[in-house]
Coordinates of C-alpha atoms and ligand atoms in Angstrom, one line a residue:
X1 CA -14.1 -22.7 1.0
X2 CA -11.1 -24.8 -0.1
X3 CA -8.2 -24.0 2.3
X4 CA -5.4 -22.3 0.3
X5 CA -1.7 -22.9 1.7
X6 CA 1.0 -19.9 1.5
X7 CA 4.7 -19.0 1.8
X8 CA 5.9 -16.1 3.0
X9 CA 8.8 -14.5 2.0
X10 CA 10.6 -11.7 4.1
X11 CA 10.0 -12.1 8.5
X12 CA 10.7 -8.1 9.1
X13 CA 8.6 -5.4 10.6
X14 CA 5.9 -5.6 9.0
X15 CA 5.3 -9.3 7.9
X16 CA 4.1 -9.7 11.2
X17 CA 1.4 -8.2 10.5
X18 CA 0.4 -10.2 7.5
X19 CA 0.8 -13.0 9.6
X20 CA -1.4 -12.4 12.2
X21 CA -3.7 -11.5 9.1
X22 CA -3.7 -14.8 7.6
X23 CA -4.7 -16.4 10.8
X24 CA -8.0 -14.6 10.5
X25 CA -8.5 -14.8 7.1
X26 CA -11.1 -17.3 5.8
X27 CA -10.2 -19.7 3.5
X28 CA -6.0 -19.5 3.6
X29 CA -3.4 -20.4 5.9
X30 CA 0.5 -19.8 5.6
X31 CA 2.8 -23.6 5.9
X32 CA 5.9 -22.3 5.1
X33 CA 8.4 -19.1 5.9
X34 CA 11.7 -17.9 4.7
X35 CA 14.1 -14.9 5.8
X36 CA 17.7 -14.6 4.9
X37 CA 18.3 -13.5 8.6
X38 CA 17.9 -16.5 11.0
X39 CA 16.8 -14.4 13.7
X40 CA 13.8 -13.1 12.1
X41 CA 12.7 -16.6 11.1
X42 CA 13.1 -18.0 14.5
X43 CA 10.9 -14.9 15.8
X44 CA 8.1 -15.0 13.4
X45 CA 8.2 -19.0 13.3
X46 CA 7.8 -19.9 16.5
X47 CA 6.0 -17.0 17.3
X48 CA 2.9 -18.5 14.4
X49 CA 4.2 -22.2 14.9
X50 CA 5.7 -22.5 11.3
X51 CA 7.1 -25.3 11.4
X52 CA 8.8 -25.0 7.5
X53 CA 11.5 -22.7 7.7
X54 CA 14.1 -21.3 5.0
X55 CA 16.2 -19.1 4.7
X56 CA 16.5 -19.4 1.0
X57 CA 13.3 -18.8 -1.8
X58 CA 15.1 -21.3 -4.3
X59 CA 14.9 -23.8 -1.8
X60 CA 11.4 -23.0 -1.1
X61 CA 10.1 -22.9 -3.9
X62 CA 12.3 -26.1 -5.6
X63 CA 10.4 -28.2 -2.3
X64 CA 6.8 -26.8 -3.1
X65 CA 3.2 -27.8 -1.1
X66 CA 1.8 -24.3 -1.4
X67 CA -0.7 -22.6 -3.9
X68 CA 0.6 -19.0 -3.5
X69 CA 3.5 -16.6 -1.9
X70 CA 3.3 -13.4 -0.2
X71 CA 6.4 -11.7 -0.6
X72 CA 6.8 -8.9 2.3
X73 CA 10.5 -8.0 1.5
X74 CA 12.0 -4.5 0.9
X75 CA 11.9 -3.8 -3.1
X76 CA 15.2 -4.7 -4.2
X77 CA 14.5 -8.4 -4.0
X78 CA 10.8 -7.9 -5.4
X79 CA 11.7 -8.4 -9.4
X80 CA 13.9 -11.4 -8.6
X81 CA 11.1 -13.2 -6.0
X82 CA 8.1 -12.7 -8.5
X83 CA 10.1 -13.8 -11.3
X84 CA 11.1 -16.8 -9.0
X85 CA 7.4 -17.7 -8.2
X86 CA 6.6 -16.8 -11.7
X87 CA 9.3 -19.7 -13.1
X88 CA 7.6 -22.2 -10.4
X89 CA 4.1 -21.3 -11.5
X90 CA 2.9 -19.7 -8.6
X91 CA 0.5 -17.2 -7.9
X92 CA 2.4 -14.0 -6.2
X93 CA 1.3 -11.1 -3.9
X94 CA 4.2 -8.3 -3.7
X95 CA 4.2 -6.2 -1.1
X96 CA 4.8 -2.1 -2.3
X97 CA 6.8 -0.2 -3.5
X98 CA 6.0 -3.0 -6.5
X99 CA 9.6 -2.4 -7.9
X100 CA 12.7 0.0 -8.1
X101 CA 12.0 1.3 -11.5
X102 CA 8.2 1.3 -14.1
X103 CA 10.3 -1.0 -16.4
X104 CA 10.7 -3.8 -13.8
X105 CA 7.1 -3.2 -12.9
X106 CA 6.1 -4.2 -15.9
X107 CA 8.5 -6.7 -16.5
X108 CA 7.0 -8.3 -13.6
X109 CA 2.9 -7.8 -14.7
X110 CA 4.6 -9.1 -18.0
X111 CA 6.1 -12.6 -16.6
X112 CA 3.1 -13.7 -14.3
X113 CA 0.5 -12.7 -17.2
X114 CA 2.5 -14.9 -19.6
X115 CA 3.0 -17.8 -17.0
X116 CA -1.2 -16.7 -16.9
X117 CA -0.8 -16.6 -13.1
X118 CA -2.6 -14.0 -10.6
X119 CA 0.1 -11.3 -9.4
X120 CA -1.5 -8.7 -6.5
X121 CA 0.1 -5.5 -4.8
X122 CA -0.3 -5.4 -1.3
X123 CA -1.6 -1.8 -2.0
X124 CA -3.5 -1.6 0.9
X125 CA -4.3 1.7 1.5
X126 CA -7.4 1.6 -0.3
X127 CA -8.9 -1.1 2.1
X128 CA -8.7 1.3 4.9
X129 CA -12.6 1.3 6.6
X130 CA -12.4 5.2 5.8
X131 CA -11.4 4.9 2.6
X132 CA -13.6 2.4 1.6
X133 CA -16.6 5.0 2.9
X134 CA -15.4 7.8 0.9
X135 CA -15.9 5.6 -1.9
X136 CA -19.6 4.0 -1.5
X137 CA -20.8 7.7 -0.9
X138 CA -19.0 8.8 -4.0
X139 CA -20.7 5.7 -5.9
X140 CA -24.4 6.7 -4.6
X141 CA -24.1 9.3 -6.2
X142 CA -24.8 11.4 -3.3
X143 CA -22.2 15.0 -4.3
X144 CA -23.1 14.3 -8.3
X145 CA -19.8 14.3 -10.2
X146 CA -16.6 15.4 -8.4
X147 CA -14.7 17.7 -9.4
X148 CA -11.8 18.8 -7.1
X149 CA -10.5 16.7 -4.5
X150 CA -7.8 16.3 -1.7
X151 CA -5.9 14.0 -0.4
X152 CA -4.1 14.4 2.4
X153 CA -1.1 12.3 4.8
X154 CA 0.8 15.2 7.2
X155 CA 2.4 13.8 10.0
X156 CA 5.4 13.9 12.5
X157 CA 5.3 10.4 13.4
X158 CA 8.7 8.4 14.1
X159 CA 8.7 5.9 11.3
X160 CA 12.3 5.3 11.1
X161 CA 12.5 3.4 14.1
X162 CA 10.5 0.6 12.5
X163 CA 11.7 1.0 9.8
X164 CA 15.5 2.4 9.7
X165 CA 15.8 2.4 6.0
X166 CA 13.5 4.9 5.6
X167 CA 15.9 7.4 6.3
X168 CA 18.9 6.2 4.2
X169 CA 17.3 5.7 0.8
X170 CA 18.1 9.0 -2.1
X171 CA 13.8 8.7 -2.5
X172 CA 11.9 8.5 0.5
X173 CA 8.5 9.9 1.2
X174 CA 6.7 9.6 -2.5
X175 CA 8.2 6.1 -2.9
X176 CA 7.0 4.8 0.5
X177 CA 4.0 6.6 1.6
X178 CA 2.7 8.9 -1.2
X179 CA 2.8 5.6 -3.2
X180 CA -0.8 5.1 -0.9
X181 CA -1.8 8.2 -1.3
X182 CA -1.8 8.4 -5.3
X183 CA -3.6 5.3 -5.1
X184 CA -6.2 6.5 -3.4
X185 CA -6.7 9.5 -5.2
X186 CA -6.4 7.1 -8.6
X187 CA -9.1 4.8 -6.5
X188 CA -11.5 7.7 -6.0
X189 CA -10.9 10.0 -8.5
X190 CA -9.8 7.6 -11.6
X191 CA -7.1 7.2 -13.4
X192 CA -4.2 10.1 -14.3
X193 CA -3.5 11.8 -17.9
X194 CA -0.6 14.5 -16.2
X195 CA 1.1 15.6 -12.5
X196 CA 3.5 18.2 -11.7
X197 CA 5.0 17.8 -8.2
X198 CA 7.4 19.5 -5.3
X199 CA 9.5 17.6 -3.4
X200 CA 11.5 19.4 0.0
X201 CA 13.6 17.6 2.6
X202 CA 13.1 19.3 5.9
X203 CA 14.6 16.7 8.3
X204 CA 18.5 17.3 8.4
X205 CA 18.9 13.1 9.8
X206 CA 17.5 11.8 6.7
X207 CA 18.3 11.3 2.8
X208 CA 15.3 11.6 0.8
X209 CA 12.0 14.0 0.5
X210 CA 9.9 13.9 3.9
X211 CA 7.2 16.2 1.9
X212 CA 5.8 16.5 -1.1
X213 CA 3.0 18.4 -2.9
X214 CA 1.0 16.7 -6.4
X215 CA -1.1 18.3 -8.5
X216 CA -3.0 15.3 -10.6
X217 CA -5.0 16.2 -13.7
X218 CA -7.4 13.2 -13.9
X219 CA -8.8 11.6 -17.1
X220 CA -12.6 12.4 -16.5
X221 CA -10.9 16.4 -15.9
X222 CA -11.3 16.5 -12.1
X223 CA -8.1 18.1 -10.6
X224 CA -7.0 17.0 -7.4
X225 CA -3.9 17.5 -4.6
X226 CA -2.2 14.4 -2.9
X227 CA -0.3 16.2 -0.3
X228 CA 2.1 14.1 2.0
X229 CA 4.4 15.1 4.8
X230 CA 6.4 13.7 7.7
X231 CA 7.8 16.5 8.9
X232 CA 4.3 17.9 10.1
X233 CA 4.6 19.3 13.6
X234 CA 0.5 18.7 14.8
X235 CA -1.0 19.4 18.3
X236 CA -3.0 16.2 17.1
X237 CA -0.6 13.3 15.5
X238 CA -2.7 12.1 13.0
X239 CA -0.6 8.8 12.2
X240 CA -1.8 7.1 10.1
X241 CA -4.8 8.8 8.7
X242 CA -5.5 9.9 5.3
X243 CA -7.9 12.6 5.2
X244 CA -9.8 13.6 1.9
X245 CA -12.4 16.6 1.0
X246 CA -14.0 15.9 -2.3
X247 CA -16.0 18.8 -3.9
X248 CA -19.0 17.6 -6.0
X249 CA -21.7 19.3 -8.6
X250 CA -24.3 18.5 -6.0
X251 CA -22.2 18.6 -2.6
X252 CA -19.2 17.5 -0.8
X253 CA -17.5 15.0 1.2
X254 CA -14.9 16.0 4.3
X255 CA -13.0 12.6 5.7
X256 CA -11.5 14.8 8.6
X257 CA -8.9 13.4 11.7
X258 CA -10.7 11.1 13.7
X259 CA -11.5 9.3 11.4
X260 CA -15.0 11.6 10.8
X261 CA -17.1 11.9 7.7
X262 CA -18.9 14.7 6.6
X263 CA -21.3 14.5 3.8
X264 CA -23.3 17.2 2.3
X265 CA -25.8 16.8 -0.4
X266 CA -29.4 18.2 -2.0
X267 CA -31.2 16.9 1.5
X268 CA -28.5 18.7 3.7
X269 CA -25.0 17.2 6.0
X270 CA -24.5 13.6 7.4
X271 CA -21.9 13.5 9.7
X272 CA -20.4 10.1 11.0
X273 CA -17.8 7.5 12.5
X274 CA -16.1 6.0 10.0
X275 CA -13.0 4.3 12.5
X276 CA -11.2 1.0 11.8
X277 CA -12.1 -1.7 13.8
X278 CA -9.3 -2.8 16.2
X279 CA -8.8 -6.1 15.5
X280 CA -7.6 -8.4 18.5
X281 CA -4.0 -8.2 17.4
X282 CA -3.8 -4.5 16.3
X283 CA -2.7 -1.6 18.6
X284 CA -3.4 1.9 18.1
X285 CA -2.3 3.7 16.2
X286 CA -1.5 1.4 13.1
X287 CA -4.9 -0.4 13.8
X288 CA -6.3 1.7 10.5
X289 CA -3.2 0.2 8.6
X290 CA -3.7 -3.4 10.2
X291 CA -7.0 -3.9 9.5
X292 CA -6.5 -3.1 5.7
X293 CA -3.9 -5.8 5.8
X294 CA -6.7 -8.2 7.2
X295 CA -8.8 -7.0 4.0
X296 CA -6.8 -6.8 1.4
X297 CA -5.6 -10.6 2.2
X298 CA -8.8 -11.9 2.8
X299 CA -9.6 -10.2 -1.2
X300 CA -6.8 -12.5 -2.5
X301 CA -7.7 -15.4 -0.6
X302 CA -11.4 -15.1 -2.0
X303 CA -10.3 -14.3 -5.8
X304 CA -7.7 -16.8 -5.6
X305 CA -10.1 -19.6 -4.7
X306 CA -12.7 -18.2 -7.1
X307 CA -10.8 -16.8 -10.3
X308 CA -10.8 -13.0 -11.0
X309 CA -9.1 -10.1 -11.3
X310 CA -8.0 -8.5 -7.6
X311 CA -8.6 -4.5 -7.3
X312 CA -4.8 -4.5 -6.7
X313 CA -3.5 -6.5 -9.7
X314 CA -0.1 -5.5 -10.9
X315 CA -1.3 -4.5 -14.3
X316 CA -3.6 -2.0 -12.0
X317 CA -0.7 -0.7 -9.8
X318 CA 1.4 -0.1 -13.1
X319 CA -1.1 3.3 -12.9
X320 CA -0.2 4.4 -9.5
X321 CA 3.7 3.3 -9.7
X322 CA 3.8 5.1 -13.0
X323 CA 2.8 8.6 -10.8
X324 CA 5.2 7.7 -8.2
X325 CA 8.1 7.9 -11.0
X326 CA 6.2 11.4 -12.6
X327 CA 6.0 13.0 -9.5
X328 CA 10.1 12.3 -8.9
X329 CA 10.4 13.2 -12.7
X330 CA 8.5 16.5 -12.3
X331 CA 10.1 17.1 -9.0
X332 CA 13.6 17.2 -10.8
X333 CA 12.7 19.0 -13.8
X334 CA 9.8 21.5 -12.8
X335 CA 7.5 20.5 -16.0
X336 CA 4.3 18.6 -15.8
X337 CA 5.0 14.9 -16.8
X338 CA 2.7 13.1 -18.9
X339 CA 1.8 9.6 -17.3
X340 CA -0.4 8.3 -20.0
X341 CA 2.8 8.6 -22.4
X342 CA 4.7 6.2 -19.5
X343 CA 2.6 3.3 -19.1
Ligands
NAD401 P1 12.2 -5.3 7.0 O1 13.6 -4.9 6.5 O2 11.9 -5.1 8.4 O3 11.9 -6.8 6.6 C1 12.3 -7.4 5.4 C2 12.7 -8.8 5.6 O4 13.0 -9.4 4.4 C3 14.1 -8.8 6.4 O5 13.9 -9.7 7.6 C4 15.1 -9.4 5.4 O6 16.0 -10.2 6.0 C5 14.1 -10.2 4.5 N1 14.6 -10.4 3.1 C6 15.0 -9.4 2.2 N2 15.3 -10.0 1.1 C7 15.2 -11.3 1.2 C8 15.3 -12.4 0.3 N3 15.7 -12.2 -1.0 N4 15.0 -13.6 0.8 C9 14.6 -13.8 2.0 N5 14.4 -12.8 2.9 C10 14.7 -11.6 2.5 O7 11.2 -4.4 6.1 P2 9.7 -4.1 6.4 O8 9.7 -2.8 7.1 O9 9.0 -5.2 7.0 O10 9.1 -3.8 4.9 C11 8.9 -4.8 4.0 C12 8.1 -4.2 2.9 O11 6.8 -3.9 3.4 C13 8.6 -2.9 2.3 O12 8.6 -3.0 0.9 C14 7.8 -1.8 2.9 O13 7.6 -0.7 2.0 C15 6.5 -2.5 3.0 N6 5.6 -2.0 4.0 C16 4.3 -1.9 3.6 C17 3.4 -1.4 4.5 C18 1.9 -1.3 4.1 O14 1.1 -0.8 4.7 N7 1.6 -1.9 2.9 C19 3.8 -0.9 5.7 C20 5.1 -1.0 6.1 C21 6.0 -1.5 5.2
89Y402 O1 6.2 1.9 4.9 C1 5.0 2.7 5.1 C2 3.8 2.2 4.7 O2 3.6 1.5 3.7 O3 2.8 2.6 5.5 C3 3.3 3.4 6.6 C4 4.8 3.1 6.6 O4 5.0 2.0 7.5 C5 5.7 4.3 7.0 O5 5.5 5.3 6.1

């Protein structure tokens, strides 16, 4: 494979993680970093020997010598750095939330279609090892046609030292982490006609929603939940598993904590292990989320070098940003919110 070279935009929390991903990924390498905060870009350059540092994307991009850009800000800059890489002819990933509102969303699919350059999501979620099990039973066929499903993210886990931000933003737990959520349940279930939603804030230290409850009415007329919480006292912490129980016409599926799978068809119940590998950089317990990052690169690296659409594309995440936006909309307003009518 051709070796691809990348920039990165945006040396915080979590880049660090896609940087230890591209060092494993086949076929792509990154050559160049920038972070508005000089401290950051000394950490994460000499810490993955970039030597090419910025700490300003014009200047970046005006000096060139790579085929694509992962952009790993926070959203306010994402309509500005797509549109930058866009103008430059670059191929873009964006990390989620995609953008602050559904018309810069697609203000951003629009630009990089036009410019006929490849634009992915980082929507990784849906590259999670358990998730991607749920979904080759469901395609076997094994449960017949689903019908109901659930999917589930309750936790008490401290995510605002990470990621202090979290707390002080009007939206928080739909925007950030339900985002993954809906996108699985669009990845299993299909996509969405209507939702109605409840939002509550139960931590006092914080601004926006820590819980929400969905109801999704899907196009092929399954019905399912997407339930998310962080204000979930467990005697477990399940941080950060997503747990799903799909009922079928010919059976069931259970993804319980512990990352165990249930399945129950005509010939009678499989049970079995379905944990993330831990990858030689990862710790527990973000290992689940780190190994998705590993995947969902390694996916862009291989469509990039070969042409074709990625299962994240912007035009696909359009779907699950437009039920991020419903479920606030239904939230305020108490009606059910048509999504087809939004995209
Ligand atoms: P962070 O604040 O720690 O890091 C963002 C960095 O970007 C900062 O160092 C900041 O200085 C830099 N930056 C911002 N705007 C810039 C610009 N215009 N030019 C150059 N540098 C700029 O944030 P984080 O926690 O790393 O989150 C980044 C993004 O990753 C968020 O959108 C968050 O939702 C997302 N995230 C995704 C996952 C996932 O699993 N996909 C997990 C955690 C966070
Ligand atoms: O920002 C969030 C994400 O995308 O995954 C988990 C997280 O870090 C905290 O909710």
């Amino acid at each position: 494979m051709t070796e691809l070279n990348g920039a990165l935009i945006g040396c915080g929390f979590f880049a660090v993680n896609q940087m230890h991903a591209w060092q494993d990924v086949a076929g792509a390498s990154i050559v160049a970093i920038c972070d508005r905060d000089p401290e950051r870009l000394r950490i994460v350059g000499d810490q993955f020997g970039i030597g090419r540092r910025y700490s300003d994307a014009a200047e970046m991009f005006a000096d060139g010598g790579f085929d694509f850009v992962d952009i790993a800000t926070t959203v306010q800059s994402h309509r500005a750095l797509v549109e930058m890489a866009a103008a430059h002819k670059v191929p873009a990933i964006c990390q989620k939330p995609f953008a602050k509102t559904l018309d810069d969303a697609k203000a951003m699919v629009k630009v990089c279609a036009e410019a006929g350059l490849p634009l992915m999501v980082h929507e990784n979620f849906r590259w999670q090892t358990p998730i991607q099990a749920v979904k080759k039973v469901l395609e076997a066929g094994t449960i017949g046609q689903p019908f109901w499903g659930r999917f589930s993210f309750r936790s008490g886990y401290d995510v605002f030292s990470g990621q202090p931000y979290l707390a002080e933003g009007e939206r928080f737990i739909i925007e950030d982490l339900g985002i993954h959520t809906l996108d699985i349940a669009r990845y299993i279930l299909g996509d969405v006609a209507a939702l109605s939603a409840r939002t509550k804030r139960v931590n006092p230290r914080i601004k926006g929603e820590d819980v929400a409850t969905i109801l999704l009415d899907h196009e092929n007329g399954a019905t399912s939940i997407v339930d998310v919480s962080y204000a979930s006292k467990l005697s477990t912490e399940p941080f950060p598993e997503t747990l799903i129980e799909l009922d079928g016409t010919e059976g069931s599926i259970r993804l319980s904590q512990g990352y165990k799978l249930e399945v129950t068809g005509k010939s009678g119940t499989e049970v079995s292990d379905v944990s993330p590998t831990l990858l030689s950089w990862a710790s527990r317990p973000w290992h689940n989320i780190q190994e998705s990052v590993y995947a969902i690169q390694q996916h862009w690296a291989e469509r990039l070098a070969a042409g074709g659409e990625t299962s994240t594309a912007g035009a696909d995440n359009l779907k699950t940003f437009a039920l991020v936006e419903a479920a606030y909309d239904s939230a305020a307003s108490g009606q059910t919110v048509d999504v087809k009518a939004m995209l």
